[in-house]
Amino acid sequence: MFNQYNLEEIRDRARASFIGMAIGDALGATVEFMTSSEIAAQYGTFRDIIGGGWLRLKPGQVTDDTEMALCIARAIVKNQGWSLEAVAGNFAAWLKSRPVDCGDTCRKGIRAYLLHGQLESPPNAWDAGNGAAMRLLPAALYSLPDDELLKKYVLEQARITHNNPVSDAACLCLGQLLHMALCGAEKSRLHRHVDGLVTRFPTFAFVPYRGLATGYVVDTMQTVFHWFFRGKDFEECLVGTVNQGGDADTTGAICGMLAGAYYGMESIPTRWIKKMDVKVIAEIEVMVEHLLSASPVWRPS
Ligand code: MN
Ligand code: MN
């Protein structure tokens, strides 16, 4: 059977994407909620994984961004398929385990699941935080390269906690950018895809960049787009992103997954990988293998 995809290359990009997300989370968490000028005053350019921050993390420790993504990955792998119940169940078990951090909208949605079995939050104009986008990578890996499956998985997991058109648009665009980058698309192609998002939702316009990096998904995605398209390698993309401060672990996680998918493993600085929690990296490796081997791209057509 013939498969048009370079599976070894996709595997490398997928590993880099998931590990890149965890690195962006661990790197950015140190400067989360700082302003860019506070970061500059304290560090010059902040570029090392050292822990600390408002959550007093160990160096290489990840936060809710990576943990919620792992909840989705484990649900797919353990259930041997997509089950929204399994995803919500893992979120609930995670929340009960007293995680180091959890966003307000995520907490509200998970509580509604715990109390009422609710799998889809009601539409809410204010639930446009970045919490649904930050964790969607496993849905993108498991659906690769099927756009219809991607939309289903990405939106279903999102709406457990976030039901908002701006969050939905950001999640879909990010998921599709990941699919394209994993399959080897050039940056010009990715940029055109973001231009399409901006045409439909002008609020995402990131040129000129306003420099806002809050947890509002519009600010988050503008920051990721600005630094991803301007950076020349994985490190430049991530360092630029987290030095904006604000929700730096989440902008870092999202930029890390995108830049990892685009540049692949060889672009990720060894000094960053060495600092990461070894158990987290080991689980990520296992999850990526399972998600990809169960995805449509691995089944020759
Ligand atoms: Mn976080
Ligand atoms: Mn965050």
Short mmCIF file of N, CA and C in Angstrom, two decimals, residues 7-19 70 73-74 76-78 137-138 141-144 182 265 280-299:
data_model
loop_
_atom_site.label_atom_id
_atom_site.label_comp_id
_atom_site.label_asym_id
_atom_site.label_seq_id
_atom_site.Cartn_x
_atom_site.Cartn_y
_atom_site.Cartn_z
N LEU A 7 6.12 9.33 7.00
CA LEU A 7 5.69 9.05 8.36
C LEU A 7 6.81 9.30 9.38
N GLU A 8 8.05 9.03 9.01
CA GLU A 8 9.14 9.29 9.96
C GLU A 8 9.27 10.79 10.24
N GLU A 9 9.08 11.59 9.20
CA GLU A 9 9.14 13.04 9.40
C GLU A 9 7.98 13.52 10.25
N ILE A 10 6.81 12.97 10.01
CA ILE A 10 5.64 13.36 10.82
C ILE A 10 5.84 12.97 12.28
N ARG A 11 6.41 11.79 12.50
CA ARG A 11 6.65 11.35 13.88
C ARG A 11 7.60 12.31 14.59
N ASP A 12 8.64 12.72 13.90
CA ASP A 12 9.60 13.67 14.48
C ASP A 12 8.93 15.01 14.79
N ARG A 13 8.14 15.49 13.87
CA ARG A 13 7.45 16.77 14.09
C ARG A 13 6.43 16.67 15.23
N ALA A 14 5.76 15.53 15.33
CA ALA A 14 4.76 15.34 16.38
C ALA A 14 5.42 15.30 17.76
N ARG A 15 6.54 14.58 17.86
CA ARG A 15 7.29 14.56 19.14
C ARG A 15 7.73 15.97 19.50
N ALA A 16 8.27 16.68 18.52
CA ALA A 16 8.76 18.04 18.77
C ALA A 16 7.62 18.96 19.17
N SER A 17 6.44 18.73 18.61
CA SER A 17 5.30 19.57 18.93
C SER A 17 4.88 19.38 20.38
N PHE A 18 4.76 18.13 20.81
CA PHE A 18 4.30 17.86 22.19
C PHE A 18 5.38 18.25 23.20
N ILE A 19 6.61 17.90 22.90
CA ILE A 19 7.71 18.28 23.80
C ILE A 19 7.88 19.81 23.78
N LEU A 70 -2.28 16.30 28.49
CA LEU A 70 -2.04 14.88 28.80
C LEU A 70 -3.33 14.18 29.22
N ALA A 73 -4.86 13.22 25.96
CA ALA A 73 -4.09 12.14 25.33
C ALA A 73 -4.37 10.80 26.01
N ARG A 74 -4.32 10.79 27.35
CA ARG A 74 -4.56 9.54 28.08
C ARG A 74 -5.97 9.02 27.84
N ILE A 76 -7.79 9.31 25.14
CA ILE A 76 -7.86 8.68 23.81
C ILE A 76 -7.16 7.32 23.84
N VAL A 77 -6.00 7.28 24.47
CA VAL A 77 -5.19 6.05 24.46
C VAL A 77 -5.86 4.96 25.29
N LYS A 78 -6.32 5.33 26.49
CA LYS A 78 -6.91 4.32 27.37
C LYS A 78 -8.24 3.80 26.81
N LEU A 137 -3.61 19.93 21.43
CA LEU A 137 -2.66 19.19 20.58
C LEU A 137 -2.99 17.70 20.41
N PRO A 138 -3.35 16.96 21.47
CA PRO A 138 -3.65 15.53 21.25
C PRO A 138 -4.79 15.32 20.26
N LEU A 141 -3.21 15.56 16.85
CA LEU A 141 -2.40 14.39 16.49
C LEU A 141 -3.29 13.20 16.15
N TYR A 142 -4.31 12.99 16.95
CA TYR A 142 -5.15 11.81 16.77
C TYR A 142 -6.01 11.90 15.50
N SER A 143 -6.28 13.10 15.02
CA SER A 143 -7.11 13.26 13.82
C SER A 143 -6.30 13.40 12.53
N LEU A 144 -5.00 13.51 12.64
CA LEU A 144 -4.14 13.79 11.49
C LEU A 144 -4.35 12.79 10.36
N LEU A 182 2.66 19.79 10.73
CA LEU A 182 3.07 18.39 10.92
C LEU A 182 3.31 17.70 9.58
N MET A 265 12.44 18.07 15.88
CA MET A 265 13.25 17.83 17.09
C MET A 265 14.62 18.49 17.05
N VAL A 280 7.55 13.53 32.62
CA VAL A 280 6.64 14.17 31.67
C VAL A 280 7.08 13.88 30.24
N ILE A 281 8.37 14.03 29.98
CA ILE A 281 8.86 13.78 28.62
C ILE A 281 8.64 12.32 28.23
N ALA A 282 8.89 11.40 29.17
CA ALA A 282 8.71 9.97 28.87
C ALA A 282 7.24 9.68 28.54
N GLU A 283 6.33 10.27 29.30
CA GLU A 283 4.91 10.02 29.00
C GLU A 283 4.51 10.63 27.65
N ILE A 284 5.03 11.81 27.38
CA ILE A 284 4.74 12.45 26.10
C ILE A 284 5.18 11.56 24.94
N GLU A 285 6.37 10.98 25.04
CA GLU A 285 6.88 10.11 23.97
C GLU A 285 5.91 8.93 23.73
N VAL A 286 5.45 8.32 24.82
CA VAL A 286 4.54 7.19 24.70
C VAL A 286 3.21 7.63 24.08
N MET A 287 2.70 8.76 24.57
CA MET A 287 1.40 9.25 24.07
C MET A 287 1.47 9.58 22.58
N VAL A 288 2.55 10.23 22.16
CA VAL A 288 2.67 10.61 20.74
C VAL A 288 2.65 9.35 19.87
N GLU A 289 3.39 8.32 20.28
CA GLU A 289 3.39 7.06 19.51
C GLU A 289 1.97 6.51 19.37
N HIS A 290 1.26 6.44 20.50
CA HIS A 290 -0.09 5.87 20.48
C HIS A 290 -1.04 6.72 19.64
N LEU A 291 -1.00 8.03 19.83
CA LEU A 291 -1.94 8.90 19.12
C LEU A 291 -1.71 8.82 17.61
N LEU A 292 -0.45 8.86 17.22
CA LEU A 292 -0.16 8.84 15.78
C LEU A 292 -0.49 7.49 15.16
N SER A 293 -0.14 6.41 15.85
CA SER A 293 -0.36 5.10 15.23
C SER A 293 -1.84 4.79 15.13
N ALA A 294 -2.68 5.48 15.92
CA ALA A 294 -4.13 5.29 15.82
C ALA A 294 -4.79 6.33 14.92
N SER A 295 -4.00 7.26 14.38
CA SER A 295 -4.58 8.35 13.58
C SER A 295 -4.72 7.91 12.11
N PRO A 296 -5.59 8.59 11.35
CA PRO A 296 -5.79 8.20 9.95
C PRO A 296 -4.50 8.22 9.11
N VAL A 297 -3.53 9.09 9.48
CA VAL A 297 -2.34 9.21 8.62
C VAL A 297 -1.52 7.93 8.64
N TRP A 298 -1.65 7.15 9.71
CA TRP A 298 -0.86 5.92 9.81
C TRP A 298 -1.52 4.74 9.09
N ARG A 299 -2.76 4.94 8.67
CA ARG A 299 -3.44 3.86 7.96
C ARG A 299 -3.34 4.12 6.46
#
